GROMACS .gro file of C-alpha atoms in nm:
model
  451
    1MET     CA    1  -0.005   0.000   0.009
    2ASP     CA    2   0.295   0.229   0.061
    3PRO     CA    3   0.545   0.229  -0.247
    4ALA     CA    4   0.823   0.405  -0.067
    5PRO     CA    5   0.956   0.141   0.186
    6SER     CA    6   1.005   0.391   0.471
    7SER     CA    7   0.854   0.730   0.397
    8VAL     CA    8   0.588   0.920   0.242
    9THR     CA    9   0.789   1.257   0.160
   10PRO     CA   10   1.144   1.191   0.269
   11LEU     CA   11   1.290   1.415   0.512
   12SER     CA   12   1.629   1.568   0.431
   13ALA     CA   13   1.940   1.353   0.471
   14PRO     CA   14   2.051   1.320   0.820
   15ALA     CA   15   2.406   1.392   0.919
   16PRO     CA   16   2.635   1.103   0.888
   17ALA     CA   17   2.724   0.896   1.196
   18SER     CA   18   3.006   1.091   1.367
   19PRO     CA   19   3.113   1.188   1.744
   20ALA     CA   20   2.747   1.365   1.744
   21ASP     CA   21   2.599   1.018   1.787
   22PRO     CA   22   2.628   1.053   2.167
   23HIS     CA   23   2.446   1.383   2.138
   24ARG     CA   24   2.167   1.225   1.933
   25ARG     CA   25   2.127   0.966   2.202
   26LYS     CA   26   2.089   1.248   2.469
   27VAL     CA   27   1.857   1.427   2.271
   28ALA     CA   28   1.638   1.133   2.193
   29THR     CA   29   1.637   1.053   2.573
   30ALA     CA   30   1.537   1.399   2.654
   31ALA     CA   31   1.259   1.395   2.403
   32ALA     CA   32   1.129   1.063   2.539
   33LEU     CA   33   1.130   1.219   2.893
   34ALA     CA   34   0.976   1.553   2.792
   35SER     CA   35   0.709   1.333   2.622
   36ALA     CA   36   0.661   1.099   2.942
   37VAL     CA   37   0.624   1.383   3.204
   38GLU     CA   38   0.406   1.613   2.966
   39TRP     CA   39   0.181   1.300   2.902
   40TYR     CA   40   0.172   1.200   3.269
   41ASP     CA   41   0.067   1.543   3.376
   42TYR     CA   42  -0.203   1.504   3.104
   43PHE     CA   43  -0.320   1.177   3.184
   44VAL     CA   44  -0.371   1.225   3.566
   45PHE     CA   45  -0.641   1.452   3.494
   46GLY     CA   46  -0.828   1.202   3.285
   47ILE     CA   47  -0.806   0.958   3.568
   48ALA     CA   48  -0.913   1.206   3.828
   49ALA     CA   49  -1.211   1.287   3.617
   50ALA     CA   50  -1.306   0.933   3.621
   51LEU     CA   51  -1.275   0.876   3.983
   52VAL     CA   52  -1.321   1.220   4.188
   53LEU     CA   53  -1.357   1.536   3.997
   54GLY     CA   54  -1.718   1.505   3.918
   55ASP     CA   55  -1.830   1.500   4.277
   56LEU     CA   56  -1.579   1.753   4.383
   57TYR     CA   57  -1.616   2.025   4.137
   58PHE     CA   58  -1.947   1.949   3.962
   59PRO     CA   59  -2.181   1.823   4.232
   60SER     CA   60  -2.550   1.725   4.121
   61GLY     CA   61  -2.790   1.463   4.198
   62SER     CA   62  -2.705   1.252   3.922
   63SER     CA   63  -2.358   1.056   3.911
   64SER     CA   64  -2.366   1.050   3.547
   65ALA     CA   65  -2.419   1.440   3.528
   66GLY     CA   66  -2.137   1.467   3.747
   67VAL     CA   67  -1.903   1.241   3.547
   68LEU     CA   68  -2.004   1.398   3.208
   69ALA     CA   69  -1.939   1.740   3.348
   70ALA     CA   70  -1.577   1.610   3.440
   71PHE     CA   71  -1.531   1.450   3.120
   72ALA     CA   72  -1.654   1.763   2.955
   73THR     CA   73  -1.374   1.956   3.130
   74PHE     CA   74  -1.135   1.663   3.020
   75ALA     CA   75  -1.237   1.745   2.668
   76VAL     CA   76  -1.197   2.114   2.707
   77GLY     CA   77  -0.807   2.030   2.723
   78PHE     CA   78  -0.817   1.867   2.373
   79LEU     CA   79  -1.014   2.168   2.225
   80ALA     CA   80  -0.713   2.384   2.344
   81ARG     CA   81  -0.456   2.158   2.201
   82PRO     CA   82  -0.485   2.305   1.848
   83VAL     CA   83  -0.409   2.646   1.968
   84GLY     CA   84  -0.095   2.506   2.129
   85GLY     CA   85  -0.012   2.346   1.830
   86ILE     CA   86  -0.065   2.642   1.626
   87ILE     CA   87   0.134   2.879   1.833
   88ALA     CA   88   0.414   2.651   1.901
   89GLY     CA   89   0.415   2.531   1.545
   90HIS     CA   90   0.448   2.866   1.392
   91LEU     CA   91   0.720   2.971   1.633
   92GLY     CA   92   0.889   2.649   1.645
   93ASP     CA   93   0.923   2.660   1.252
   94LYS     CA   94   1.031   3.005   1.268
   95ARG     CA   95   1.256   3.018   1.611
   96GLY     CA   96   1.333   2.658   1.677
   97ARG     CA   97   1.214   2.336   1.816
   98LYS     CA   98   1.382   2.344   2.164
   99PRO     CA   99   1.253   2.676   2.274
  100MET     CA  100   0.903   2.584   2.226
  101LEU     CA  101   0.943   2.244   2.387
  102VAL     CA  102   1.103   2.425   2.693
  103LEU     CA  103   0.795   2.671   2.688
  104ALA     CA  104   0.541   2.375   2.681
  105LEU     CA  105   0.707   2.190   2.957
  106THR     CA  106   0.699   2.485   3.190
  107LEU     CA  107   0.342   2.569   3.114
  108MET     CA  108   0.240   2.201   3.188
  109GLY     CA  109   0.415   2.194   3.519
  110LEU     CA  110   0.282   2.487   3.629
  111SER     CA  111  -0.101   2.433   3.527
  112THR     CA  112  -0.083   2.069   3.668
  113THR     CA  113   0.071   2.189   4.015
  114GLY     CA  114  -0.214   2.442   4.013
  115ILE     CA  115  -0.496   2.162   3.956
  116GLY     CA  116  -0.329   1.966   4.252
  117LEU     CA  117  -0.372   2.282   4.486
  118LEU     CA  118  -0.715   2.401   4.369
  119PRO     CA  119  -1.005   2.426   4.623
  120THR     CA  120  -1.322   2.228   4.580
  121TYR     CA  121  -1.652   2.355   4.491
  122GLU     CA  122  -1.750   2.305   4.859
  123THR     CA  123  -1.474   2.559   4.958
  124VAL     CA  124  -1.518   2.832   4.706
  125GLY     CA  125  -1.824   2.777   4.503
  126ILE     CA  126  -1.869   2.843   4.145
  127ALA     CA  127  -1.505   2.959   4.127
  128ALA     CA  128  -1.371   2.610   4.152
  129PRO     CA  129  -1.501   2.468   3.849
  130ILE     CA  130  -1.420   2.779   3.637
  131LEU     CA  131  -1.056   2.762   3.762
  132LEU     CA  132  -1.034   2.408   3.700
  133VAL     CA  133  -1.130   2.438   3.346
  134THR     CA  134  -0.904   2.731   3.289
  135LEU     CA  135  -0.607   2.522   3.408
  136ARG     CA  136  -0.725   2.239   3.189
  137VAL     CA  137  -0.713   2.479   2.896
  138LEU     CA  138  -0.352   2.540   3.007
  139GLN     CA  139  -0.280   2.191   3.017
  140GLY     CA  140  -0.439   2.143   2.652
  141ILE     CA  141  -0.209   2.431   2.523
  142ALA     CA  142   0.096   2.294   2.678
  143VAL     CA  143   0.053   1.919   2.537
  144GLY     CA  144  -0.057   2.066   2.184
  145ALA     CA  145   0.279   2.260   2.173
  146GLN     CA  146   0.487   1.976   2.320
  147TRP     CA  147   0.431   1.696   2.086
  148GLY     CA  148   0.556   1.856   1.764
  149GLY     CA  149   0.870   1.978   1.969
  150ALA     CA  150   0.960   1.664   2.121
  151MET     CA  151   0.870   1.434   1.805
  152LEU     CA  152   1.100   1.665   1.581
  153MET     CA  153   1.382   1.663   1.825
  154ALA     CA  154   1.398   1.323   1.805
  155THR     CA  155   1.326   1.247   1.434
  156GLU     CA  156   1.548   1.520   1.288
  157TYR     CA  157   1.848   1.405   1.499
  158ALA     CA  158   1.775   1.034   1.392
  159PRO     CA  159   2.041   0.850   1.188
  160GLU     CA  160   1.938   0.737   0.831
  161GLY     CA  161   1.694   0.435   0.815
  162LYS     CA  162   1.609   0.480   1.191
  163ARG     CA  163   1.349   0.773   1.201
  164GLY     CA  164   1.054   0.544   1.276
  165LEU     CA  165   1.262   0.408   1.567
  166TYR     CA  166   1.368   0.743   1.709
  167GLY     CA  167   1.036   0.884   1.663
  168SER     CA  168   0.894   0.581   1.866
  169LEU     CA  169   1.100   0.695   2.170
  170VAL     CA  170   0.856   1.018   2.186
  171GLN     CA  171   0.557   0.792   2.158
  172LEU     CA  172   0.677   0.584   2.443
  173GLY     CA  173   0.596   0.897   2.661
  174VAL     CA  174   0.234   0.784   2.621
  175PRO     CA  175   0.254   0.443   2.783
  176ILE     CA  176   0.503   0.565   3.041
  177GLY     CA  177   0.284   0.843   3.132
  178VAL     CA  178  -0.010   0.617   3.169
  179VAL     CA  179   0.176   0.368   3.358
  180THR     CA  180   0.325   0.629   3.607
  181ALA     CA  181  -0.010   0.808   3.639
  182ASN     CA  182  -0.175   0.495   3.736
  183THR     CA  183   0.097   0.385   3.949
  184VAL     CA  184   0.080   0.706   4.163
  185PHE     CA  185  -0.297   0.688   4.190
  186LEU     CA  186  -0.273   0.317   4.300
  187ILE     CA  187  -0.031   0.408   4.575
  188ALA     CA  188  -0.226   0.735   4.680
  189GLY     CA  189  -0.529   0.499   4.719
  190ALA     CA  190  -0.366   0.232   4.901
  191VAL     CA  191  -0.191   0.441   5.179
  192THR     CA  192  -0.515   0.645   5.220
  193SER     CA  193  -0.876   0.572   5.323
  194GLU     CA  194  -1.141   0.636   5.087
  195SER     CA  195  -1.266   0.968   5.257
  196THR     CA  196  -0.891   1.059   5.258
  197PHE     CA  197  -0.832   1.000   4.928
  198GLU     CA  198  -1.148   1.218   4.831
  199ALA     CA  199  -1.020   1.476   5.070
  200TRP     CA  200  -0.657   1.519   4.950
  201GLY     CA  201  -0.506   1.179   4.817
  202TRP     CA  202  -0.610   1.258   4.474
  203ARG     CA  203  -0.417   1.569   4.480
  204VAL     CA  204  -0.063   1.399   4.513
  205PRO     CA  205  -0.030   1.291   4.158
  206PHE     CA  206  -0.070   1.621   4.043
  207MET     CA  207   0.207   1.784   4.261
  208VAL     CA  208   0.447   1.531   4.076
  209GLY     CA  209   0.394   1.793   3.796
  210LEU     CA  210   0.692   2.003   3.972
  211LEU     CA  211   0.928   1.757   3.837
  212VAL     CA  212   0.827   1.867   3.463
  213LEU     CA  213   1.009   2.214   3.552
  214VAL     CA  214   1.351   2.037   3.620
  215LEU     CA  215   1.343   1.873   3.290
  216ALA     CA  216   1.259   2.203   3.110
  217TRP     CA  217   1.547   2.358   3.259
  218TYR     CA  218   1.776   2.049   3.160
  219ILE     CA  219   1.653   2.072   2.790
  220HIS     CA  220   1.704   2.457   2.813
  221THR     CA  221   2.058   2.419   2.940
  222ARG     CA  222   2.193   2.105   2.789
  223VAL     CA  223   2.016   2.021   2.446
  224GLU     CA  224   2.117   2.187   2.126
  225GLU     CA  225   1.881   2.275   1.844
  226THR     CA  226   1.808   2.013   1.565
  227PRO     CA  227   2.059   2.038   1.254
  228GLU     CA  228   1.757   2.011   1.019
  229PHE     CA  229   1.600   2.308   1.159
  230ARG     CA  230   1.930   2.523   1.161
  231GLU     CA  231   1.970   2.418   0.784
  232ALA     CA  232   1.617   2.508   0.721
  233GLU     CA  233   1.657   2.832   0.891
  234ARG     CA  234   1.967   2.927   0.704
  235ALA     CA  235   1.773   2.836   0.349
  236LEU     CA  236   1.490   3.060   0.470
  237ALA     CA  237   1.706   3.355   0.568
  238GLU     CA  238   1.859   3.353   0.222
  239LYS     CA  239   1.507   3.303   0.046
  240GLU     CA  240   1.385   3.629   0.250
  241LYS     CA  241   1.689   3.808   0.160
  242ALA     CA  242   1.685   3.742  -0.195
  243GLN     CA  243   1.298   3.831  -0.192
  244LYS     CA  244   1.364   4.142  -0.013
  245GLY     CA  245   1.636   4.232  -0.256
  246ALA     CA  246   1.395   4.152  -0.552
  247GLY     CA  247   1.124   4.380  -0.385
  248GLY     CA  248   0.909   4.088  -0.322
  249GLU     CA  249   0.680   4.007  -0.013
  250GLU     CA  250   0.914   3.989   0.313
  251GLY     CA  251   0.859   3.712   0.578
  252ASN     CA  252   0.714   3.379   0.554
  253SER     CA  253   0.435   3.220   0.756
  254PRO     CA  254   0.437   2.845   0.815
  255LEU     CA  255   0.078   2.855   0.912
  256ARG     CA  256  -0.006   3.054   0.626
  257THR     CA  257   0.155   2.806   0.376
  258ILE     CA  258  -0.008   2.522   0.534
  259LEU     CA  259  -0.338   2.677   0.528
  260ARG     CA  260  -0.322   2.752   0.177
  261HIS     CA  261  -0.145   2.460   0.028
  262HIS     CA  262  -0.131   2.176   0.271
  263LEU     CA  263  -0.460   2.177   0.454
  264GLY     CA  264  -0.585   1.854   0.293
  265THR     CA  265  -0.299   1.668   0.415
  266VAL     CA  266  -0.326   1.790   0.772
  267PHE     CA  267  -0.713   1.664   0.766
  268LEU     CA  268  -0.592   1.352   0.610
  269ALA     CA  269  -0.332   1.295   0.887
  270GLY     CA  270  -0.583   1.389   1.152
  271GLY     CA  271  -0.848   1.140   0.995
  272SER     CA  272  -0.577   0.873   0.993
  273PHE     CA  273  -0.535   0.909   1.370
  274ALA     CA  274  -0.856   0.991   1.527
  275VAL     CA  275  -0.953   0.614   1.592
  276ASN     CA  276  -0.616   0.547   1.771
  277THR     CA  277  -0.654   0.842   2.015
  278ALA     CA  278  -1.023   0.779   2.056
  279THR     CA  279  -0.990   0.411   2.128
  280PHE     CA  280  -0.670   0.493   2.379
  281TYR     CA  281  -0.888   0.740   2.595
  282ILE     CA  282  -1.165   0.510   2.586
  283ILE     CA  283  -0.978   0.201   2.736
  284ILE     CA  284  -0.791   0.422   2.985
  285THR     CA  285  -1.062   0.662   3.090
  286GLY     CA  286  -1.395   0.557   2.975
  287VAL     CA  287  -1.352   0.201   3.049
  288LEU     CA  288  -1.209   0.305   3.411
  289ASP     CA  289  -1.556   0.518   3.459
  290TYR     CA  290  -1.766   0.226   3.282
  291THR     CA  291  -1.629  -0.065   3.504
  292THR     CA  292  -1.636   0.092   3.835
  293ARG     CA  293  -1.967   0.281   3.791
  294GLU     CA  294  -2.198   0.057   3.593
  295LEU     CA  295  -2.022  -0.298   3.633
  296ASP     CA  296  -1.911  -0.247   4.001
  297MET     CA  297  -1.560  -0.355   3.952
  298LYS     CA  298  -1.297  -0.248   4.200
  299ARG     CA  299  -1.109   0.078   4.124
  300SER     CA  300  -0.779  -0.039   4.216
  301ALA     CA  301  -0.819  -0.358   4.011
  302VAL     CA  302  -0.897  -0.177   3.709
  303LEU     CA  303  -0.631   0.078   3.750
  304THR     CA  304  -0.399  -0.238   3.766
  305VAL     CA  305  -0.530  -0.388   3.459
  306SER     CA  306  -0.457  -0.063   3.277
  307LEU     CA  307  -0.122  -0.036   3.416
  308CYS     CA  308  -0.019  -0.376   3.329
  309VAL     CA  309  -0.182  -0.338   2.955
  310SER     CA  310   0.006  -0.001   2.906
  311LEU     CA  311   0.331  -0.171   2.999
  312THR     CA  312   0.306  -0.414   2.725
  313GLN     CA  313   0.322  -0.108   2.490
  314LEU     CA  314   0.690  -0.036   2.594
  315ALA     CA  315   0.806  -0.308   2.370
  316LEU     CA  316   0.532  -0.316   2.098
  317ILE     CA  317   0.552   0.056   2.006
  318PRO     CA  318   0.930   0.065   1.923
  319ALA     CA  319   0.904  -0.279   1.749
  320SER     CA  320   0.612  -0.169   1.511
  321ALA     CA  321   0.822   0.162   1.451
  322ALA     CA  322   1.152  -0.041   1.368
  323LEU     CA  323   0.917  -0.240   1.130
  324SER     CA  324   0.795   0.064   0.951
  325ASP     CA  325   1.161   0.180   0.886
  326ARG     CA  326   1.187  -0.133   0.667
  327ILE     CA  327   0.827  -0.204   0.497
  328GLY     CA  328   0.658   0.138   0.515
  329ARG     CA  329   0.455   0.351   0.759
  330LEU     CA  330   0.124   0.351   0.593
  331ARG     CA  331   0.119  -0.034   0.564
  332ILE     CA  332   0.178  -0.067   0.929
  333TYR     CA  333  -0.066   0.206   1.003
  334ALA     CA  334  -0.335   0.033   0.806
  335ILE     CA  335  -0.302  -0.288   0.968
  336GLY     CA  336  -0.349  -0.117   1.302
  337ALA     CA  337  -0.645   0.065   1.192
  338ALA     CA  338  -0.831  -0.247   1.043
  339GLY     CA  339  -0.760  -0.437   1.374
  340LEU     CA  340  -0.915  -0.184   1.579
  341ALA     CA  341  -1.234  -0.205   1.342
  342VAL     CA  342  -1.235  -0.574   1.372
  343TRP     CA  343  -1.182  -0.612   1.735
  344ALA     CA  344  -1.412  -0.309   1.868
  345VAL     CA  345  -1.703  -0.549   1.939
  346PRO     CA  346  -1.528  -0.833   2.072
  347MET     CA  347  -1.350  -0.614   2.316
  348PHE     CA  348  -1.672  -0.486   2.466
  349LEU     CA  349  -1.840  -0.825   2.481
  350LEU     CA  350  -1.539  -0.922   2.704
  351ILE     CA  351  -1.538  -0.618   2.919
  352ASP     CA  352  -1.937  -0.651   2.943
  353THR     CA  353  -1.874  -0.987   3.131
  354GLY     CA  354  -1.738  -0.808   3.450
  355SER     CA  355  -1.442  -1.005   3.469
  356LEU     CA  356  -1.095  -0.879   3.519
  357LEU     CA  357  -0.931  -1.172   3.322
  358TRP     CA  358  -1.143  -1.067   3.015
  359LEU     CA  359  -1.116  -0.690   3.066
  360ALA     CA  360  -0.735  -0.757   3.055
  361VAL     CA  361  -0.764  -0.985   2.754
  362GLY     CA  362  -0.997  -0.735   2.569
  363THR     CA  363  -0.800  -0.418   2.653
  364PHE     CA  364  -0.469  -0.595   2.581
  365VAL     CA  365  -0.560  -0.697   2.197
  366THR     CA  366  -0.670  -0.347   2.169
  367SER     CA  367  -0.345  -0.194   2.299
  368CYS     CA  368  -0.162  -0.408   2.034
  369PHE     CA  369  -0.347  -0.273   1.739
  370LEU     CA  370  -0.293   0.086   1.893
  371SER     CA  371   0.081   0.025   1.944
  372ILE     CA  372   0.104  -0.084   1.581
  373MET     CA  373  -0.030   0.247   1.447
  374TYR     CA  374   0.129   0.436   1.746
  375GLY     CA  375   0.498   0.329   1.676
  376PRO     CA  376   0.537   0.498   1.334
  377GLN     CA  377   0.323   0.772   1.378
  378ALA     CA  378   0.587   1.054   1.481
  379ALA     CA  379   0.790   0.966   1.154
  380LEU     CA  380   0.488   0.965   0.945
  381PHE     CA  381   0.358   1.284   1.037
  382ALA     CA  382   0.697   1.437   1.008
  383GLU     CA  383   0.756   1.312   0.670
  384LEU     CA  384   0.421   1.460   0.540
  385PHE     CA  385   0.563   1.804   0.560
  386THR     CA  386   0.902   1.993   0.468
  387ALA     CA  387   1.157   2.097   0.753
  388GLU     CA  388   1.019   2.496   0.739
  389MET     CA  389   0.659   2.398   0.778
  390ARG     CA  390   0.701   2.057   0.981
  391TYR     CA  391   0.611   2.163   1.301
  392THR     CA  392   0.289   2.350   1.228
  393GLY     CA  393   0.173   2.070   0.994
  394ALA     CA  394   0.251   1.764   1.196
  395SER     CA  395   0.114   1.938   1.518
  396LEU     CA  396  -0.210   2.050   1.366
  397GLY     CA  397  -0.254   1.723   1.209
  398TYR     CA  398  -0.198   1.545   1.530
  399GLN     CA  399  -0.412   1.782   1.735
  400ILE     CA  400  -0.713   1.776   1.505
  401ALA     CA  401  -0.724   1.415   1.575
  402ALA     CA  402  -0.699   1.433   1.938
  403VAL     CA  403  -1.000   1.691   1.946
  404PHE     CA  404  -1.230   1.478   1.724
  405GLY     CA  405  -1.114   1.160   1.877
  406GLY     CA  406  -0.954   1.152   2.203
  407GLY     CA  407  -1.108   1.468   2.373
  408LEU     CA  408  -1.456   1.391   2.301
  409ALA     CA  409  -1.439   0.996   2.340
  410PRO     CA  410  -1.494   0.951   2.689
  411PHE     CA  411  -1.772   1.203   2.692
  412VAL     CA  412  -1.928   1.043   2.376
  413MET     CA  413  -1.904   0.699   2.534
  414VAL     CA  414  -2.098   0.799   2.849
  415LEU     CA  415  -2.362   0.965   2.603
  416LEU     CA  416  -2.388   0.652   2.406
  417LEU     CA  417  -2.431   0.436   2.718
  418GLU     CA  418  -2.693   0.664   2.867
  419ALA     CA  419  -2.888   0.689   2.542
  420THR     CA  420  -2.862   0.319   2.427
  421GLY     CA  421  -2.807   0.109   2.723
  422THR     CA  422  -2.550  -0.088   2.554
  423SER     CA  423  -2.173  -0.081   2.492
  424MET     CA  424  -2.220  -0.188   2.124
  425ALA     CA  425  -2.294   0.178   2.048
  426VAL     CA  426  -1.939   0.258   2.169
  427ALA     CA  427  -1.795  -0.020   1.958
  428ALA     CA  428  -1.996   0.119   1.666
  429TYR     CA  429  -1.828   0.461   1.731
  430ILE     CA  430  -1.489   0.314   1.708
  431ILE     CA  431  -1.559   0.107   1.406
  432GLY     CA  432  -1.667   0.440   1.222
  433LEU     CA  433  -1.363   0.611   1.309
  434ALA     CA  434  -1.153   0.323   1.209
  435VAL     CA  435  -1.321   0.322   0.842
  436ILE     CA  436  -1.224   0.707   0.830
  437ALA     CA  437  -0.868   0.627   0.915
  438LEU     CA  438  -0.854   0.342   0.641
  439ILE     CA  439  -0.988   0.586   0.388
  440SER     CA  440  -0.743   0.868   0.481
  441ILE     CA  441  -0.472   0.621   0.476
  442LYS     CA  442  -0.579   0.503   0.129
  443VAL     CA  443  -0.580   0.872  -0.011
  444LEU     CA  444  -0.229   0.942   0.181
  445ALA     CA  445  -0.108   0.610  -0.003
  446GLY     CA  446  -0.238   0.728  -0.336
  447ARG     CA  447  -0.071   1.086  -0.334
  448ALA     CA  448   0.269   0.898  -0.228
  449SER     CA  449   0.248   0.665  -0.521
  450SER     CA  450   0.174   0.952  -0.758
  451ARG     CA  451   0.496   1.134  -0.673
   0.00000   0.00000   0.00000
């Protein structure tokens, strides 16, 4: 399906292997850590929304209404992500990948810590949910800005033939973030009583966000800008100088270029990935609410299953990325999307048994298909755009998928369950998104073959 063995639009040739190799590893490690801590901060909100935020910040007579309000706040963060992607993408393509990554990490650390310190509705009234939504918006802007910076720091430093693998190191931040967030919540729940957990125990995972500021400082002082951006910056400066000398229009806007000439590619990228991000948030957040509230399963047990399933992604994501370096991104991508479509119904049939074993089996198989798509995604999105517009284009494609897939997925899941009374409606939602993904992948493959 993908005629180019490892790319759609090839990136410029990387620098040859040299004494810079140790720095490549340092940059890749820093990018992976940036992704991990950023996603940890982002995911603790999702877990808290499923467990406690509804009652503490949106009190009502209906548990479903409280959960819907909490998940709506969760979704608000996703609506803000394109804003972060646009701002950081534009500045990242003009000023550099590193400063935008540092700024994103700093904003995430401060907003996450702020949520951990936020008083509840009972204490300050309507100001509590307003402040909660505001801080969630800042989280969304931060993660929208972060992904493109971390992804490009890794892929633009990657040696030839290993961009998929290097890009997957950033993708590992997602399962690492999930595992860490679940672990911290499990520990907080284990060392506190139910009442103590609801009073202050849930706040502890948010306070870990302060560590993000340490990483931001390290990247700012110890990591260099990517060579591909420096080369693109030199070429752009020469082009603008020539335009100015010829009396042409000065300046260049990556965002304007994307909107005028590459918007279709952005939407195809988003369409190809929405099923992945939606299904992911369904199994780590929506299923947590569904199994504990509707199926009366124990919170600690469900969190443990989610943690163990996420651990398997640490091996599967780089494996699928390395395979994409050999046989092509789009081919691997299509396998994962088709698998999600086929497995959606069996997954919910297994979850509905109320058995922890079948919950683990159902979500594990789903996680395998998610990993197959997620591994090559960073390199694929980077290869869709040239260096001078890559941060903007890749970030927009990813964040569009996040808004229409991930952000709304838990909220849509609760609505579908309330409206239909059956989890098969949620399975149909996943299947519909998978069909959109397969169509988008087919069009991207056709464009690649026509070049």
